[in-house]
CSV table of C-alpha atoms in Angstrom, one decimal:
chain,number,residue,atom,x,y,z
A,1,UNK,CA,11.8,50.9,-16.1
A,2,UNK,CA,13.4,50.5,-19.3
A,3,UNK,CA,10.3,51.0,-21.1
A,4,UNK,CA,9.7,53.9,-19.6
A,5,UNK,CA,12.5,55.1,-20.4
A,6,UNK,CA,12.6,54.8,-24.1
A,7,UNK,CA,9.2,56.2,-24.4
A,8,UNK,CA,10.3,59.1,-22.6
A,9,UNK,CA,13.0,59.3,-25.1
A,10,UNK,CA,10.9,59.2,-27.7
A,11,UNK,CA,10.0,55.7,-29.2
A,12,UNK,CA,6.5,55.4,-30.7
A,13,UNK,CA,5.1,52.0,-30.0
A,14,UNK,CA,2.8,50.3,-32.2
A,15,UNK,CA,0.7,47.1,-32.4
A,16,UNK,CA,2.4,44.7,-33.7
A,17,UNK,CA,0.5,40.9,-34.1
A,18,UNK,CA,2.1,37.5,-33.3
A,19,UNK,CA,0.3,35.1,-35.2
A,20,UNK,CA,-1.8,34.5,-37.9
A,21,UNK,CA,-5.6,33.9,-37.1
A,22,UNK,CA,-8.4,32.6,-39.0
A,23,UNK,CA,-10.3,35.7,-38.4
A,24,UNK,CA,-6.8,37.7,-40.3
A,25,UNK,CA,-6.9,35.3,-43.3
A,26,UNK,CA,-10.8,35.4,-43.5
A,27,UNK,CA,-10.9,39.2,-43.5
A,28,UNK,CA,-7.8,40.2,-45.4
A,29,UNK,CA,-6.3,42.1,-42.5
A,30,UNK,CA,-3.3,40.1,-42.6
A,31,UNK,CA,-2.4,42.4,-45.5
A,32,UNK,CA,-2.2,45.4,-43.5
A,33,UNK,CA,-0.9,44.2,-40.2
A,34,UNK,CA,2.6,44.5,-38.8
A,35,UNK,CA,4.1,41.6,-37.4
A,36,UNK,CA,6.7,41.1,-35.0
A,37,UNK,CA,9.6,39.3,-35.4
A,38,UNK,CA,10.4,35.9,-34.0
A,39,UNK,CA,12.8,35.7,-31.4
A,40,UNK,CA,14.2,31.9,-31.6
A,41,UNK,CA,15.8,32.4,-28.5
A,42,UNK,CA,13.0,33.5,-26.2
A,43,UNK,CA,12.1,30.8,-23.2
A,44,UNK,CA,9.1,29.4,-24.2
A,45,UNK,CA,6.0,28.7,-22.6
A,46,UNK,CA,6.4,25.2,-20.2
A,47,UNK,CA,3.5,22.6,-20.5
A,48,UNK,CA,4.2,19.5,-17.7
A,49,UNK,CA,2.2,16.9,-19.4
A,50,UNK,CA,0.4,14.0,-17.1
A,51,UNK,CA,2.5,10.9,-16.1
A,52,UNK,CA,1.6,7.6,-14.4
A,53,UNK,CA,2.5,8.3,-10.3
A,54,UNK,CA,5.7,6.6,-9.5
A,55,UNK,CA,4.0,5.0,-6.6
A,56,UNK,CA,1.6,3.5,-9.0
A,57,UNK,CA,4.5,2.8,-11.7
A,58,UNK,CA,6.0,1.0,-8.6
A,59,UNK,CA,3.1,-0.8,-7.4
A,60,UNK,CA,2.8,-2.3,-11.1
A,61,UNK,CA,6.6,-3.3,-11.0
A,62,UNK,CA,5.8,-5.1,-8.0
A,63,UNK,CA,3.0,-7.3,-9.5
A,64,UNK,CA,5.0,-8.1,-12.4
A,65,UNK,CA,7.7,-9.3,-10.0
A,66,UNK,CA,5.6,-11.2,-8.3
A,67,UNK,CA,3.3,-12.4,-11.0
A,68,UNK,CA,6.7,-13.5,-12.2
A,69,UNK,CA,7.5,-15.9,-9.1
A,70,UNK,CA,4.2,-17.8,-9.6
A,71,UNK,CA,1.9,-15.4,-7.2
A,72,UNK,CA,-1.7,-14.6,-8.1
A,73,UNK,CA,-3.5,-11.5,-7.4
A,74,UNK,CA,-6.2,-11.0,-4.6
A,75,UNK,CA,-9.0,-8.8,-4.5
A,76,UNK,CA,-11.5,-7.8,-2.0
A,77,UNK,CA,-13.2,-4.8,-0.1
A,78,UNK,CA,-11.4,-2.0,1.0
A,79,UNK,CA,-13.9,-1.7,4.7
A,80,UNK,CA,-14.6,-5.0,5.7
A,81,UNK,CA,-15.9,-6.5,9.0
A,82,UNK,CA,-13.5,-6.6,12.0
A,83,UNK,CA,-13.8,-10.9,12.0
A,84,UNK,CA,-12.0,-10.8,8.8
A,85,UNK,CA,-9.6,-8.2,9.4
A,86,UNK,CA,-8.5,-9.2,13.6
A,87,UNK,CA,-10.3,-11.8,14.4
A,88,UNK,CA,-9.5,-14.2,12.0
A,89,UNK,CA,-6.2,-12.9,12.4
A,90,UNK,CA,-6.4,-14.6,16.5
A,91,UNK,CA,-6.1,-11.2,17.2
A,92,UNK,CA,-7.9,-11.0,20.6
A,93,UNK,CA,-10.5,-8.3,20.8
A,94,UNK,CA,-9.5,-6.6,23.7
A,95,UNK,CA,-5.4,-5.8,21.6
A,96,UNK,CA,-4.6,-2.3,22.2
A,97,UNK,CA,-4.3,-2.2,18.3
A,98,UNK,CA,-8.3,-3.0,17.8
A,99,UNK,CA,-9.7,0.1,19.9
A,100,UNK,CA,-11.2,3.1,18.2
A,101,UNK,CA,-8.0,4.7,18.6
A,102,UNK,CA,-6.3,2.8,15.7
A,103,UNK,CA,-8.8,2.0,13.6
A,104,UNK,CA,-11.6,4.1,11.3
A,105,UNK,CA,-14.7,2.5,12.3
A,106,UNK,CA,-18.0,3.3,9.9
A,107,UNK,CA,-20.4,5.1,10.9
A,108,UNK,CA,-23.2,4.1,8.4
A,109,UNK,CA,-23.6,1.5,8.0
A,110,UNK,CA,-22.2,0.5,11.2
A,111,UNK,CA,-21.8,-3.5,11.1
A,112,UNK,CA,-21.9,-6.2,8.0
A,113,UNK,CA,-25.1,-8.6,7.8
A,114,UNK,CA,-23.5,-11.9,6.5
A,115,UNK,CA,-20.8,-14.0,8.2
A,116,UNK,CA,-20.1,-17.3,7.8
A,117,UNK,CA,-22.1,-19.3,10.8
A,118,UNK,CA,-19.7,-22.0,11.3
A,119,UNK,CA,-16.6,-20.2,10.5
A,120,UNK,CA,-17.5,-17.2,14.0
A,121,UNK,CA,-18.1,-20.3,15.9
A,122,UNK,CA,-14.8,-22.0,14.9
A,123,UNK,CA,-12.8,-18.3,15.3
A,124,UNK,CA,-14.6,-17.7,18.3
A,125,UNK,CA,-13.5,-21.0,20.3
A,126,UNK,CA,-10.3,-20.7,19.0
A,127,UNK,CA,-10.3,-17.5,20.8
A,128,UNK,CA,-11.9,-18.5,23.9
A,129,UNK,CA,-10.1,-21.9,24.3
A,130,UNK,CA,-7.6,-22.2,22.0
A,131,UNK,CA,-6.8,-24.9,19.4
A,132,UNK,CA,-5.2,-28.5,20.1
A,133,UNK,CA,-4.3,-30.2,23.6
A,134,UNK,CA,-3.0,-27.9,24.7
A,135,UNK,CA,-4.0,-24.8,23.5
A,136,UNK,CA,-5.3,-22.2,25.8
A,137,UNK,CA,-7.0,-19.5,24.1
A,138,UNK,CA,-7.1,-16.0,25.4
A,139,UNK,CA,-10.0,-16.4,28.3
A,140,UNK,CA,-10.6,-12.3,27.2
A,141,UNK,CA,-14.3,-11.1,26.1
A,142,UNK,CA,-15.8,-12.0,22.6
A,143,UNK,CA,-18.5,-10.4,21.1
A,144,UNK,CA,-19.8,-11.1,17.8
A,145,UNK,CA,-21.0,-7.6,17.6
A,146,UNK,CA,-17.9,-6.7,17.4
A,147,UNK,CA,-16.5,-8.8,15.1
A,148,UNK,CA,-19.1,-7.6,12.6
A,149,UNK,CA,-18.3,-4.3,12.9
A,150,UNK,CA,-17.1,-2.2,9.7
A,151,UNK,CA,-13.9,-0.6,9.5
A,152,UNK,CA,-11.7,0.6,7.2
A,153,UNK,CA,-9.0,-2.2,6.6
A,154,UNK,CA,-6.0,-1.7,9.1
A,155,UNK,CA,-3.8,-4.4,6.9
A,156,UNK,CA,-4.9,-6.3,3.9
A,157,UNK,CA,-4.6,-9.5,5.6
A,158,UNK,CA,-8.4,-9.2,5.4
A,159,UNK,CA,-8.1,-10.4,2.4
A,160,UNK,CA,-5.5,-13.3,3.3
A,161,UNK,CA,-8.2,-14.3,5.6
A,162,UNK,CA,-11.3,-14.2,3.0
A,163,UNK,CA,-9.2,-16.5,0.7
A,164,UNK,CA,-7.8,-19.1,3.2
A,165,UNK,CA,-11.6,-19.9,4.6
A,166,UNK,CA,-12.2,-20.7,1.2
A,167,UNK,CA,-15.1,-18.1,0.9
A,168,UNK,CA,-13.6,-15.7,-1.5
A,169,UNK,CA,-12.6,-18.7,-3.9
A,170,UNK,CA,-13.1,-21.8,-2.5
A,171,UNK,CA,-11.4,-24.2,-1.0
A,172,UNK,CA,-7.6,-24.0,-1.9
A,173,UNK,CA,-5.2,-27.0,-2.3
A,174,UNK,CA,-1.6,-26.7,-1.7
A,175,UNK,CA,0.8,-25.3,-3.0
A,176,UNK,CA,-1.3,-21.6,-3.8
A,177,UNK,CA,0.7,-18.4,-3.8
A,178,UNK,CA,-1.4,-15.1,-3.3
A,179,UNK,CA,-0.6,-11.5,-3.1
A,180,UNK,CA,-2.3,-7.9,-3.2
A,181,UNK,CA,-0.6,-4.2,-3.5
A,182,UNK,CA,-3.6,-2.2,-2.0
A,183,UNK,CA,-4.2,0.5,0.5
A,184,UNK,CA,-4.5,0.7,4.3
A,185,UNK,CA,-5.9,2.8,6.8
A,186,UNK,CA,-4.2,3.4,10.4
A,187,UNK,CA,-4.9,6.3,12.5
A,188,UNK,CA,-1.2,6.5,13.2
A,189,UNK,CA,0.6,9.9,14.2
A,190,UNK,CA,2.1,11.8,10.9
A,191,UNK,CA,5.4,11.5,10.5
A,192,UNK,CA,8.5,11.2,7.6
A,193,UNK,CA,7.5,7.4,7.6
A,194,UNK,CA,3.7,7.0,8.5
A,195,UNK,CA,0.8,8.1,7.0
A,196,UNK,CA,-2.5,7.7,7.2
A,197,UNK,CA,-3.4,5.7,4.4
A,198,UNK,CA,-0.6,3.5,2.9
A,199,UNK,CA,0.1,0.7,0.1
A,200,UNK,CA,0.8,-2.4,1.7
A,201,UNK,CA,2.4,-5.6,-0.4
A,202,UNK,CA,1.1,-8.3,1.3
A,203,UNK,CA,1.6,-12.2,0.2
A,204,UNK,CA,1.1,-15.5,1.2
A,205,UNK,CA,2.5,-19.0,0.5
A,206,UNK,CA,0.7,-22.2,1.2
A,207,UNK,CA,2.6,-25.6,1.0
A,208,UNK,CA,3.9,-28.7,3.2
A,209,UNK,CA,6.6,-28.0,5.5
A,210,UNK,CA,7.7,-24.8,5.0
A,211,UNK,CA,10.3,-23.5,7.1
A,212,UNK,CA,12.2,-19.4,8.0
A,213,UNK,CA,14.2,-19.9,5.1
A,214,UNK,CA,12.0,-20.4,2.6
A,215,UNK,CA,10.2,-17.5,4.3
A,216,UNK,CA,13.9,-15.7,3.9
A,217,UNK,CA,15.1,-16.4,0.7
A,218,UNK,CA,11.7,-15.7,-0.8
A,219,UNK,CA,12.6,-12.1,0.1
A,220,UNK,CA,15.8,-11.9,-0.5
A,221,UNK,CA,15.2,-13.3,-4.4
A,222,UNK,CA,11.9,-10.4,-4.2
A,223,UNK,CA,13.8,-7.4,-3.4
A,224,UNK,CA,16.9,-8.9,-5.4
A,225,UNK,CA,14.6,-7.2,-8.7
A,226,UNK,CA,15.0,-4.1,-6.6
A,227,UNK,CA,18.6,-4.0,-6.4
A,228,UNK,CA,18.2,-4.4,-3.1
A,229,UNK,CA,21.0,-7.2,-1.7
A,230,UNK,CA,21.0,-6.3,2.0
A,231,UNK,CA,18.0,-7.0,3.9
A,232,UNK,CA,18.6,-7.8,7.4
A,233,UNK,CA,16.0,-9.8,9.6
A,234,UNK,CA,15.2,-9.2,13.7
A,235,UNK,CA,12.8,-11.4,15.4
A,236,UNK,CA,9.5,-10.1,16.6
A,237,UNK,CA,6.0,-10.7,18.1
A,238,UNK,CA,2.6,-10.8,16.2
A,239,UNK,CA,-0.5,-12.6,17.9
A,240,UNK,CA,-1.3,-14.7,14.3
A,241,UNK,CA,2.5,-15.7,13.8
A,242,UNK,CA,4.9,-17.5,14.7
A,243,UNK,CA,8.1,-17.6,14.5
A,244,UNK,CA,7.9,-13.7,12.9
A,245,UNK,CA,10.6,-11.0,11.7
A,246,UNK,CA,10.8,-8.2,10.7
A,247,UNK,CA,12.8,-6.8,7.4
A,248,UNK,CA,15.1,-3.8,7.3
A,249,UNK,CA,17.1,-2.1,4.6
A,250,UNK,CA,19.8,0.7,4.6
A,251,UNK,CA,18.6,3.9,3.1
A,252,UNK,CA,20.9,4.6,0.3
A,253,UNK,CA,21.5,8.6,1.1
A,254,UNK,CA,20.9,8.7,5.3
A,255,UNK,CA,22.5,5.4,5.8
A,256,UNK,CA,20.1,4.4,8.2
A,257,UNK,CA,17.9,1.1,8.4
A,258,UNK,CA,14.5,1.7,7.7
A,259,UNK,CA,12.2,-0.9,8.7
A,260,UNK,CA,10.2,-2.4,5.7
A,261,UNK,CA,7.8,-5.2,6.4
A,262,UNK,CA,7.0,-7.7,8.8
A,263,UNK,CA,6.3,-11.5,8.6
A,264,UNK,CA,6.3,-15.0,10.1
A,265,UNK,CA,4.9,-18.4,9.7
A,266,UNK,CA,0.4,-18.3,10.8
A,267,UNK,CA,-0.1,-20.2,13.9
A,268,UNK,CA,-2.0,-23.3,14.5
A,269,UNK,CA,-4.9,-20.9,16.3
A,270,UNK,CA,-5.7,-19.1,12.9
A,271,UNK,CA,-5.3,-21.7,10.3
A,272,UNK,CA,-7.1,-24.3,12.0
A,273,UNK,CA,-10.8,-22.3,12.3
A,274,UNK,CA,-10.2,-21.1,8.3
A,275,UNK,CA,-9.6,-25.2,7.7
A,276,UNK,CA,-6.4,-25.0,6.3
A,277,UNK,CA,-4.0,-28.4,6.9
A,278,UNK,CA,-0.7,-27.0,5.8
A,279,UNK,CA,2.0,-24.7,6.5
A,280,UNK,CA,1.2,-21.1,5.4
A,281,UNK,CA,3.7,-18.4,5.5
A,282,UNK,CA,3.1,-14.2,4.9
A,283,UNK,CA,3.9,-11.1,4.9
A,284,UNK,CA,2.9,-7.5,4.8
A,285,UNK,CA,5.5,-5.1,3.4
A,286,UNK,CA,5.2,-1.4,2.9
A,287,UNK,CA,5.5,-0.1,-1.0
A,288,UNK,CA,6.8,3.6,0.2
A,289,UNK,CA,9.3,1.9,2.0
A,290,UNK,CA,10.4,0.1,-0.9
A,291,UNK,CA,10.6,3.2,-2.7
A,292,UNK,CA,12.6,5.1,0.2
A,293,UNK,CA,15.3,2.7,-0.4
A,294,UNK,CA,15.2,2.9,-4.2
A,295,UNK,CA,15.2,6.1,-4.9
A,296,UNK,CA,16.2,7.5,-1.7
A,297,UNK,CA,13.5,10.0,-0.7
A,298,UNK,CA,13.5,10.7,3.5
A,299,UNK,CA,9.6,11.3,4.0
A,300,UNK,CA,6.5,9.8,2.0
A,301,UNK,CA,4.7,12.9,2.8
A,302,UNK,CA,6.8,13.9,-0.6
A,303,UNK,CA,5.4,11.3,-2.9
A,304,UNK,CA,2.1,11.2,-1.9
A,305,UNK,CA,-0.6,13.0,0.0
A,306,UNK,CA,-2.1,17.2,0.1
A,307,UNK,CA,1.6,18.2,0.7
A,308,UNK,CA,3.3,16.3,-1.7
A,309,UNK,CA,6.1,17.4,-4.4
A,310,UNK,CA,5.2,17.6,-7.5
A,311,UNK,CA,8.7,19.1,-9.0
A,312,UNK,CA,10.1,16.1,-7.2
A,313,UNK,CA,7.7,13.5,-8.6
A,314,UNK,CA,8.1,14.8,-12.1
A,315,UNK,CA,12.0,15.2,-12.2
A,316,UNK,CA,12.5,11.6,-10.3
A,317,UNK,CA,14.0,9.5,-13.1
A,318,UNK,CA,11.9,6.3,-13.0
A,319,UNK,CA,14.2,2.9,-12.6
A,320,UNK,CA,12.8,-0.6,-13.9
């Protein structure tokens, strides 16, 4: 309106030109041409240059940490056959947790075409019968078919599994530490702390007589790097440990406990097929968690994902 109103008034405008151009200097026109005059206090243009995502910077924090407490790294596929991702697990095949509701089956191809021979029959009487005197098994139905159906990994324990049978590495001899920051895929039900996909810190430890508190402290001394000091533990149930617990931390702005991983000691029924002697403890944690209680965001839909906020991920001062 302004404008408008100053031509009215009568201001002539003119072209005026901003910058110099090679095609000015070249031609000689830069002789003849009005320029306009700088305004030093004008907002200028902004340019958000790429950064690393601060889940990724976190999931590299992480395996430094880890690295640092004598862990090595483990690798493997992201869909893998259901024996290594529940049955090896002695997770029996009719658990609610294993139907088509929960997991992302493939639909080509459909099932793997190698599996150990020895190892199904090992996993599979476990399953049937159990393992020692007086193990019982779970008497439910077991079909190798099943077992070499593909899927999308629901935890990477799939990978625990490949590298305790000895098959992704060979046979390991105590003490071995392992760990792996990868994704997972549940069909879970969208929500501030579930996703579809996720980054799951999983870890094992393999050694003689290994107890809870080893299994304790070796989180408290992890999320210690965090400045995290007050985990709290509750008991639980999974079919491949036992004892287990869960982990909880306060979230720093809502003041609630926010659950953050989940653990235990493997039974007898799942190390015994893979042919490991010893004590092996684990754990699967959850990376956006971690990052819930370090910098205090209230829903991972925010960090990552179509919806997330990109303001929020590029002001969010990065702690190390």
């Amino acid at each position: 309106e302004r404008a408008v109103t100053e031509l009215m008034a009568g201001i002539e405008t003119s072209e005026t030109v901003g910058q110099v151009t090679p095609e000015l200097l070249t031609s000689g026109e830069w002789e003849d041409v009005e320029f306009s005059e700088y305004n030093v206090e004008a907002d200028a243009e902004r340019f958000d240059g790429g950064k690393v995502h601060i889940l990724r910077q976190t999931a590299e924090r992480v395996k430094d940490v880890l690295v640092g407490m004598g862990f090595q790294e483990m690798e493997g596929p992201h869909v893998d056959a259901d024996f290594w991702i529940n049955d090896c697990l002695f997770m029996p095949q009719d658990h609610p947790a294993r139907t088509h509701w929960d997991r992302f089956a493939l639909e080509r191809p459909t099932h793997i075409d190698e599996l150990p021979e020895d190892l199904v029959d090992r996993v599979e009487r476990a399953h049937r019968e159990g393992v020692g005197p007086d193990g019982e098994g779970y008497h439910s139905p077991w079909d190798e078919d099943f077992a070499r159906a593909l899927a999308l990994r629901g935890h990477t324990t799939s990978l625990s599994t490949r590298y305790l049978s000895g098959e992704e590495v060979g046979e390991l001899e105590p003490p071995q530490r392992y760990f792996s920051v990868e994704k997972v895929y549940r069909n879970d039900t969208l929500d501030p702390t579930h996703l579809l996909e996720f980054f799951q810190i999983e870890g094992w430890v393999m050694a003689e007589d290994l107890s809870v508190r080893d299994l304790m402290g070796t989180f408290e001394e992890f999320y210690a790097q965090f400045g995290i000091t007050d985990i709290q533990f509750k008991p639980h149930y999974n079919p491949y440990t036992e004892p287990s617990f869960e982990l909880f931390g306060t979230h720093p702005t809502t003041g609630e406990l926010v659950e953050i991983g989940n653990s235990g000691i493997f039974r007898e029924e799942m190390l015994e097929p893979l042919g490991v002697e010893c004590d092996v403890m684990a754990w699967g944690l959850a990376l956006e968690r971690l990052l819930m209680l370090m910098y205090g965001f209230e829903d991972i839909r925010d960090i990552h994902g179509t919806l997330c906020d990109l303001d929020l991920l590029r002001e969010t001062e990065v702690t190390y």
